[in-house]
mmCIF file of C-alpha atoms in Angstrom:
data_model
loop_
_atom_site.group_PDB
_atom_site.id
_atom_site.type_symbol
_atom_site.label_atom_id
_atom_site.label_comp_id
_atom_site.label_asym_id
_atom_site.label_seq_id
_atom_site.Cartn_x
_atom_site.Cartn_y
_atom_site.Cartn_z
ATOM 1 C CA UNK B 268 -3.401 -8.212 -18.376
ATOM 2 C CA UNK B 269 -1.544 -8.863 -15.091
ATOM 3 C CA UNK B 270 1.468 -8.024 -16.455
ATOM 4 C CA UNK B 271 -0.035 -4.550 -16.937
ATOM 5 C CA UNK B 272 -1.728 -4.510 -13.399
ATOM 6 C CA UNK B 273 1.759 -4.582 -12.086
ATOM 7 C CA UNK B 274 2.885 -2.578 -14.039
ATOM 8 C CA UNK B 275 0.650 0.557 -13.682
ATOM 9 C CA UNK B 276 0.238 0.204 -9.776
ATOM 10 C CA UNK B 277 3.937 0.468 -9.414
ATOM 11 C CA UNK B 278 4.145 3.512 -12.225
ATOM 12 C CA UNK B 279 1.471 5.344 -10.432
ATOM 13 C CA UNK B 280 2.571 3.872 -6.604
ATOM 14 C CA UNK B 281 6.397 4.985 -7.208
ATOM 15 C CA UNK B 282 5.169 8.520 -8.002
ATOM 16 C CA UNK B 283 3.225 9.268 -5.217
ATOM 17 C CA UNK B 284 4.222 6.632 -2.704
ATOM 18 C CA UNK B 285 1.111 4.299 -2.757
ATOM 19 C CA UNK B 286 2.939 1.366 -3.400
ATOM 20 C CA UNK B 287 0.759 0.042 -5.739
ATOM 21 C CA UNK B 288 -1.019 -2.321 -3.522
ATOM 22 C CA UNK B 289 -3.396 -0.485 -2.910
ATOM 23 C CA UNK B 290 -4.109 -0.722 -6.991
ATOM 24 C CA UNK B 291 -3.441 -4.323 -7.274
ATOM 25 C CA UNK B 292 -4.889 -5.495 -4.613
ATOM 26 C CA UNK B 293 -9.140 -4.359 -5.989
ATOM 27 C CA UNK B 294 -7.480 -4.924 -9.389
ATOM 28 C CA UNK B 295 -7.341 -8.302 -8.701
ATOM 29 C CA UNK B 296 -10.471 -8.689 -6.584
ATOM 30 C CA UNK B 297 -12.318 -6.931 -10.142
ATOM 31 C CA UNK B 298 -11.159 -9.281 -12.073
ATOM 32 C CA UNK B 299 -12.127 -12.154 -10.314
ATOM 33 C CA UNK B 300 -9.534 -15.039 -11.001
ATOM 34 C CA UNK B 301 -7.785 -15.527 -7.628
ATOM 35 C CA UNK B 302 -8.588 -16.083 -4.053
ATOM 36 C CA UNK B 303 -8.155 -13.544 -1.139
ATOM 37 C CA UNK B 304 -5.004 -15.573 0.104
ATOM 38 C CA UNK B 305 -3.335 -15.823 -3.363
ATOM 39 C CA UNK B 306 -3.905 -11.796 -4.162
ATOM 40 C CA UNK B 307 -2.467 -10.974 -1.232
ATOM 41 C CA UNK B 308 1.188 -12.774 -2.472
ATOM 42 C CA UNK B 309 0.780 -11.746 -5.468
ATOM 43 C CA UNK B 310 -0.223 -7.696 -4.499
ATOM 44 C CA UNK B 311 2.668 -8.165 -1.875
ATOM 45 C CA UNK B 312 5.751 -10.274 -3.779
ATOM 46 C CA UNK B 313 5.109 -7.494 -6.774
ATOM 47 C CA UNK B 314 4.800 -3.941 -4.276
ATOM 48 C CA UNK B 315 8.315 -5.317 -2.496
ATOM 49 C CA UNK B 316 9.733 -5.789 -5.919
ATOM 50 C CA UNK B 317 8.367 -2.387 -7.158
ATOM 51 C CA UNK B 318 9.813 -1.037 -3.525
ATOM 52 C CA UNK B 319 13.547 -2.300 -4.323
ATOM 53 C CA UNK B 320 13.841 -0.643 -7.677
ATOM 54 C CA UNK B 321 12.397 2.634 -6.244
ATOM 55 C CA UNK B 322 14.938 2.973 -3.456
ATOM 56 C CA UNK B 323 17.502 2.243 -4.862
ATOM 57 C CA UNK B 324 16.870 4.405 -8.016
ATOM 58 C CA UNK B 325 15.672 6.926 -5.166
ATOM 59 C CA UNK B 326 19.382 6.297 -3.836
ATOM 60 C CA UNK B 327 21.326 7.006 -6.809
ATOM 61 C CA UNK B 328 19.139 10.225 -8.029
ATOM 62 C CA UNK B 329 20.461 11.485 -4.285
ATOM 63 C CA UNK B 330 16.834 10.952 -2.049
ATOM 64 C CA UNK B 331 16.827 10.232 1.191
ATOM 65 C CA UNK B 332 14.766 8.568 3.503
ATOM 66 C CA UNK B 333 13.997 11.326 7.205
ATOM 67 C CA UNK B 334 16.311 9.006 9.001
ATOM 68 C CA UNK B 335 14.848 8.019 12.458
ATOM 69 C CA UNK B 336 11.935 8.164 11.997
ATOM 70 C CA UNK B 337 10.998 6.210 8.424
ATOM 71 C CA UNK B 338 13.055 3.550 10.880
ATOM 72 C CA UNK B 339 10.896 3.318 14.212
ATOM 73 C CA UNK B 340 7.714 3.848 11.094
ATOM 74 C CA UNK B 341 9.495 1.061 9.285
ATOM 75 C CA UNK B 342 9.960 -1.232 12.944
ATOM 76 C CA UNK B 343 6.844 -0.763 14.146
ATOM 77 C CA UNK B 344 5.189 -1.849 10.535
ATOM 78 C CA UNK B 345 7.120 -5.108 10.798
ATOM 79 C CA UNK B 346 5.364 -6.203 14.233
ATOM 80 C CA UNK B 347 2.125 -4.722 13.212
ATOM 81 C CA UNK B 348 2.372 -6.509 10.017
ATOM 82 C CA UNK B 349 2.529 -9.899 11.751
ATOM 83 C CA UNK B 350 -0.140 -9.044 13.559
ATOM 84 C CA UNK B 351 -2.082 -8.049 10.585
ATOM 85 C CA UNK B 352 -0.962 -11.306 8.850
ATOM 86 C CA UNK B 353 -2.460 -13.824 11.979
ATOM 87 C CA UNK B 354 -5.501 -12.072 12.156
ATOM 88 C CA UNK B 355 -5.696 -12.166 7.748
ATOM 89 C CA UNK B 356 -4.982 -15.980 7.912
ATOM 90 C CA UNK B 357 -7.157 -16.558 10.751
ATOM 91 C CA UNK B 358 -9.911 -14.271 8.739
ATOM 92 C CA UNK B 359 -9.086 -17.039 6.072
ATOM 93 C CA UNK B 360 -9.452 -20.386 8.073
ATOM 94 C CA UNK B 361 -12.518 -19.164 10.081
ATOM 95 C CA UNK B 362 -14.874 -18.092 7.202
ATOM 96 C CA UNK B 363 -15.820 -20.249 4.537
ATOM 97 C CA UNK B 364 -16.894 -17.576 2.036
ATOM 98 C CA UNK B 365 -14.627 -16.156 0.654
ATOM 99 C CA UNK B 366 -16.672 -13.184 -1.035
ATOM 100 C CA UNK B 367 -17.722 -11.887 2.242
ATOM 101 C CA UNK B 368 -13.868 -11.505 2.887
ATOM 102 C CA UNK B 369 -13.567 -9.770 -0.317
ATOM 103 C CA UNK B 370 -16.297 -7.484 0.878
ATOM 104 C CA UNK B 371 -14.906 -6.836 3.894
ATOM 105 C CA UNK B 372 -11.763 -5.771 2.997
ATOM 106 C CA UNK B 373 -13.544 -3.174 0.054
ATOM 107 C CA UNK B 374 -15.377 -1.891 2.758
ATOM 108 C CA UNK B 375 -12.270 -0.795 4.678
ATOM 109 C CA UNK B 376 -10.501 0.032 1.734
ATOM 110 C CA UNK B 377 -13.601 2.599 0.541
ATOM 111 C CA UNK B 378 -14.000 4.160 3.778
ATOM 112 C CA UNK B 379 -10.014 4.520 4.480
ATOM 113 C CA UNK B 380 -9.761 5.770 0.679
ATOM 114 C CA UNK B 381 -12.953 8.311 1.487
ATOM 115 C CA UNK B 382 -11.286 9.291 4.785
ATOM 116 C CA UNK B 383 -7.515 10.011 3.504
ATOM 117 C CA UNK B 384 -9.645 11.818 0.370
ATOM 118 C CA UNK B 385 -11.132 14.283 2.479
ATOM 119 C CA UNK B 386 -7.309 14.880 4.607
ATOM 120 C CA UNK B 387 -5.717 15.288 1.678
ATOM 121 C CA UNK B 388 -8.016 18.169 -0.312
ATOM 122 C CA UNK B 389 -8.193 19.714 3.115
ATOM 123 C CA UNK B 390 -4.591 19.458 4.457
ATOM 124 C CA UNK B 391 -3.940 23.314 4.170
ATOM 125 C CA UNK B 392 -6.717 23.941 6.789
ATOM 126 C CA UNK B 393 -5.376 21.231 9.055
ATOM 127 C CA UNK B 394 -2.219 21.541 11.583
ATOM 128 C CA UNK B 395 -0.181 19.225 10.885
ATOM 129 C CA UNK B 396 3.086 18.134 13.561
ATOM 130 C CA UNK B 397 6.460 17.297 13.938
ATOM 131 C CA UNK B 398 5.984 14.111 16.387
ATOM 132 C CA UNK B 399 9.407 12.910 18.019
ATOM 133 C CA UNK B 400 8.502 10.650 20.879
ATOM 134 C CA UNK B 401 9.326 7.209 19.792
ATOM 135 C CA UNK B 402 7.016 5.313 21.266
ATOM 136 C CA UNK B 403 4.014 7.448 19.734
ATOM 137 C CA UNK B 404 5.919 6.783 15.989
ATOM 138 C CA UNK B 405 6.285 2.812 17.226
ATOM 139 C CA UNK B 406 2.785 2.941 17.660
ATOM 140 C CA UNK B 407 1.685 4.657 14.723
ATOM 141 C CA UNK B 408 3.999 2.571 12.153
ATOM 142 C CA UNK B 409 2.373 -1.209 14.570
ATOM 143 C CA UNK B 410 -0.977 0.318 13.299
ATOM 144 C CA UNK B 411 -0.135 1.325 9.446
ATOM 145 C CA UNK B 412 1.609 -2.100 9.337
ATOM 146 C CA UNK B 413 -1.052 -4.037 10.473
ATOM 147 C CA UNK B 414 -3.995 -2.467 8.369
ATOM 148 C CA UNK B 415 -1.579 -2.879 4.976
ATOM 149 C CA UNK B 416 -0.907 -6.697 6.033
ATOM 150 C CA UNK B 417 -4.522 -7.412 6.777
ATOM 151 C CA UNK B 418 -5.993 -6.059 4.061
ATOM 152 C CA UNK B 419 -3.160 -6.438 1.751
ATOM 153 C CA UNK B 420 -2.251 -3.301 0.031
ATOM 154 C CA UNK B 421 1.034 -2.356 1.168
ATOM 155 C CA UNK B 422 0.156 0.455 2.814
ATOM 156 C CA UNK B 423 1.074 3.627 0.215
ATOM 157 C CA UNK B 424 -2.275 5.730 0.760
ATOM 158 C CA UNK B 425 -2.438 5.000 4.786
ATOM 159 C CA UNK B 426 1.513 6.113 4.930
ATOM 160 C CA UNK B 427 1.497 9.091 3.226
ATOM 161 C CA UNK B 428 -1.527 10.534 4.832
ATOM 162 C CA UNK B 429 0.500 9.503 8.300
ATOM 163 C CA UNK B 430 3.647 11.280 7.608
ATOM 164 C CA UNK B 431 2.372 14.489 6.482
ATOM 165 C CA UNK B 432 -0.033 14.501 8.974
ATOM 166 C CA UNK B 433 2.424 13.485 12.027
ATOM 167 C CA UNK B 434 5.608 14.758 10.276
ATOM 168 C CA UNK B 435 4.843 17.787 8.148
ATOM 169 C CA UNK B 436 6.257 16.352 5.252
ATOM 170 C CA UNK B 437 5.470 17.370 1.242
ATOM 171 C CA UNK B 438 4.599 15.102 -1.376
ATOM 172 C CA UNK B 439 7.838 13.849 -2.239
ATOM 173 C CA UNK B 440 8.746 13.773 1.322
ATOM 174 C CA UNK B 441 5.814 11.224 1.867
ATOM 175 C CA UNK B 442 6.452 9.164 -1.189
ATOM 176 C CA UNK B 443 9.799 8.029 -0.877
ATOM 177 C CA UNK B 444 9.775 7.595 2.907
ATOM 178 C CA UNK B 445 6.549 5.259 2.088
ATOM 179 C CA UNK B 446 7.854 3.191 0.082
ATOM 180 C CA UNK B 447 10.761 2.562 2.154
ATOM 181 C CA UNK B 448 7.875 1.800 5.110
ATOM 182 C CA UNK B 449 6.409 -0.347 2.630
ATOM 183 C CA UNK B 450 9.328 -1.891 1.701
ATOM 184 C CA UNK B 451 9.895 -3.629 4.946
ATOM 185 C CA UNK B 452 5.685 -4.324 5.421
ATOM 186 C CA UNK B 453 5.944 -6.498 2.495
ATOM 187 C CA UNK B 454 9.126 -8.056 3.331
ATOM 188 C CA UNK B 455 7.602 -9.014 6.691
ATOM 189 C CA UNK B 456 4.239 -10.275 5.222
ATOM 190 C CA UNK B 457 5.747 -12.624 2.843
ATOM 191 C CA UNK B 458 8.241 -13.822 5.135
ATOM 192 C CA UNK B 459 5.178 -14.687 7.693
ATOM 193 C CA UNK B 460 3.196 -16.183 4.906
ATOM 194 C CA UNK B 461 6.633 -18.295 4.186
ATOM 195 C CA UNK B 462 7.099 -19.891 7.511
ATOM 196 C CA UNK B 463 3.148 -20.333 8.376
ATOM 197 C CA UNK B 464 0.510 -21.361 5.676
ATOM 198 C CA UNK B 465 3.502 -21.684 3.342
ATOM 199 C CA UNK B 466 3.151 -21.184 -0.423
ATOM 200 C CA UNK B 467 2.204 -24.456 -1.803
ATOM 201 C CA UNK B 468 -1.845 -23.841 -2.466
ATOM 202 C CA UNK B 469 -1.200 -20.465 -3.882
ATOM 203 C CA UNK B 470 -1.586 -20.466 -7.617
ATOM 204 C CA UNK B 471 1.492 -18.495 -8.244
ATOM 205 C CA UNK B 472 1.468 -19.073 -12.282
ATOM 206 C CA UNK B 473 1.181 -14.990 -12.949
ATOM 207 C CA UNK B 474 3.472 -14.243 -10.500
ATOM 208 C CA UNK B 475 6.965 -13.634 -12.895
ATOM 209 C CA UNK B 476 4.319 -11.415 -14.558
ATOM 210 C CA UNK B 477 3.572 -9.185 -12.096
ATOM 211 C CA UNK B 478 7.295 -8.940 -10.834
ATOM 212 C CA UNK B 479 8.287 -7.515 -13.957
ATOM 213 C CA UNK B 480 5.575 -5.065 -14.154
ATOM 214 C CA UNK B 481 6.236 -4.151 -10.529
ATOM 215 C CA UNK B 482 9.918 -3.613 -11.462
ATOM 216 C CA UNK B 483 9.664 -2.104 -14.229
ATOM 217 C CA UNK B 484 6.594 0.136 -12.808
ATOM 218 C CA UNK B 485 9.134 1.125 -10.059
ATOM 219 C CA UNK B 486 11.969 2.481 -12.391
ATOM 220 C CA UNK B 487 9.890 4.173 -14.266
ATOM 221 C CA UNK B 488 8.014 5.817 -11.616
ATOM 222 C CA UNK B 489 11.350 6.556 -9.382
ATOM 223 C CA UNK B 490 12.744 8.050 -12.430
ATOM 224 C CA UNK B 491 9.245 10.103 -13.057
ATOM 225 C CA UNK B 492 8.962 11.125 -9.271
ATOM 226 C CA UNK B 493 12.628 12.775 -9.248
ATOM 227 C CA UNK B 494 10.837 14.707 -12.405
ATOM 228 C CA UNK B 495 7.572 15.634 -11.301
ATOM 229 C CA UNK B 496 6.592 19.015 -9.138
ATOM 230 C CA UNK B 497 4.759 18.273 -5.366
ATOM 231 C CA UNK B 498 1.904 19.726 -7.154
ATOM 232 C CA UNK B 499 1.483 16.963 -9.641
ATOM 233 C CA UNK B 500 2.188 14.513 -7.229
ATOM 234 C CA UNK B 501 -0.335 15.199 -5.278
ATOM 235 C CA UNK B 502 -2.902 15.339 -8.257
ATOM 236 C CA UNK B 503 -1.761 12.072 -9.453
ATOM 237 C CA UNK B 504 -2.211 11.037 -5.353
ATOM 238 C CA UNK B 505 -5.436 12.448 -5.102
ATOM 239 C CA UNK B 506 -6.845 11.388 -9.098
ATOM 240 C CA UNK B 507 -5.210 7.751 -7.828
ATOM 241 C CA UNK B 508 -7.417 7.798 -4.660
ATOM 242 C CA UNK B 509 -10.950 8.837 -6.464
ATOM 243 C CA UNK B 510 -9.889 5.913 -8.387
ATOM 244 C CA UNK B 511 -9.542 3.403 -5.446
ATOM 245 C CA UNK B 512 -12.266 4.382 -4.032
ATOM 246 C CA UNK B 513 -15.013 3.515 -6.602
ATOM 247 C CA UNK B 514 -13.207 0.308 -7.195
ATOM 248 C CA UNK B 515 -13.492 -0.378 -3.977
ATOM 249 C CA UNK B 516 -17.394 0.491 -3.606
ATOM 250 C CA UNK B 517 -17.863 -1.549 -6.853
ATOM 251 C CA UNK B 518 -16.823 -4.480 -5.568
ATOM 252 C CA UNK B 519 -18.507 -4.339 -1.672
ATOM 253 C CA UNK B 520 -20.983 -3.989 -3.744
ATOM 254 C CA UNK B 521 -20.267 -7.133 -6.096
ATOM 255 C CA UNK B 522 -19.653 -9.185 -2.995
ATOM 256 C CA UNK B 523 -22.882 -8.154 -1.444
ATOM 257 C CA UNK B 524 -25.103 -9.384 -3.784
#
């Protein structure tokens, strides 16, 4: 079953860029088994691995990442997702229950989901930019880093909504330069989790399941992305989102009662 998780979420977050956290992460809340603290490794250790295969397959199928700026985007997720991560683990030592943290984090998720929704079937009404100052991008990238660390979903939907927004860029544009942002988010998160609340009570016993799915979800869904037209990526994007979204509302509404 996790195995499977993993595996999907990185199929389907390859493609269009979500990174598949944003999958695993209610996935896991759904079914039930874990705590907030251990779904957040686990969403995070199997989106990096899912990340690595996909730029690097990206790499050798001739992709690139839109230089500068995926890199201040990429920076500024790093020290946002350290932020993201103190708050998360304060979140975590502060409240007892850990359903209403659940519930919180669905709620974001639905209304962020609902939000990028709405952008997304309406982005041919809506100018878009070409933003160059790099203090506005360091900005931007400190705020997409800290929402995916806090809530624990890597970031995919959040980024790709962001760069064609701020950066005019098409669906393929989006989904490799998100999953190179999300590439260093995740890197960052574990690496915070590592040297402060450690790993040692985190049931990690599905892990090696996950990080197979995750890299075998990212080969196949680098090698499907080079493939695919920015027409069906952005079905897949927007099907993907629908998807998220009712997850999402299911389980606020799960923790609620």
């Amino acid at each position: 079953m996790y195995f499977f998780v993993g595996l999907f979420a990185s199929i389907i977050g390859a493609i269009a860029g979500l990174g598949g956290g944003v999958i695993i992460k209610p996935a896991l809340d759904f079914l039930g088994d874990y705590d907030v603290a251990t779904i957040g490794v686990l969403s995070a250790a199997t989106v990096f691995a899912m990340a690595c295969v996909s730029l690097l397959k990206a790499t050798r199928s001739g992709i690139k990442v839109k230089g500068k700026v995926s890199f201040i985007l990429a920076a500024g997720s790093i020290i946002g997702g350290v932020f993201g991560k103190i708050i998360f683990n304060y979140l975590i030592a502060s409240v007892r229950d850990q359903e209403l943290i659940t519930g919180i984090q669905a709620g974001i998720l639905a209304f962020l989901m609902f939000i990028i929704f709405l952008f997304v079937r309406n982005i041919e009404d809506i100018k878009t930019y070409h933003l160059k100052n790099k203090i506005v991008i360091l900005i931007a990238g400190f705020g997409l880093g800290m929402l995916a660390s806090f809530l624990g979903i890597g970031g995919g939907p959040l980024n790709v909504a962001v760069l064609a927004f701020a950066f005019s860029m098409s669906a393929k544009e989006s989904a490799i330069n998100s999953i190179f942002i999300i590439f260093f988010s995740q890197l960052a998160s574990l690496v915070i989790t590592a040297c402060t609340t450690g790993f040692a009570n985190i049931d990690l016993t599905i892990l090696g399941f996950m990080l197979v799915g995750g890299v075998a979800g990212g080969f196949i869904g680098a090698t499907l992305s080079v493939k695919l037209s920015n027409i069906r990526i952005g079905k897949i994007f927007n099907f993907t989102l629908v998807g998220i979204l009712l997850l999402n509302v299911y389980n606020l509404i799960r923790s609620l009662l």
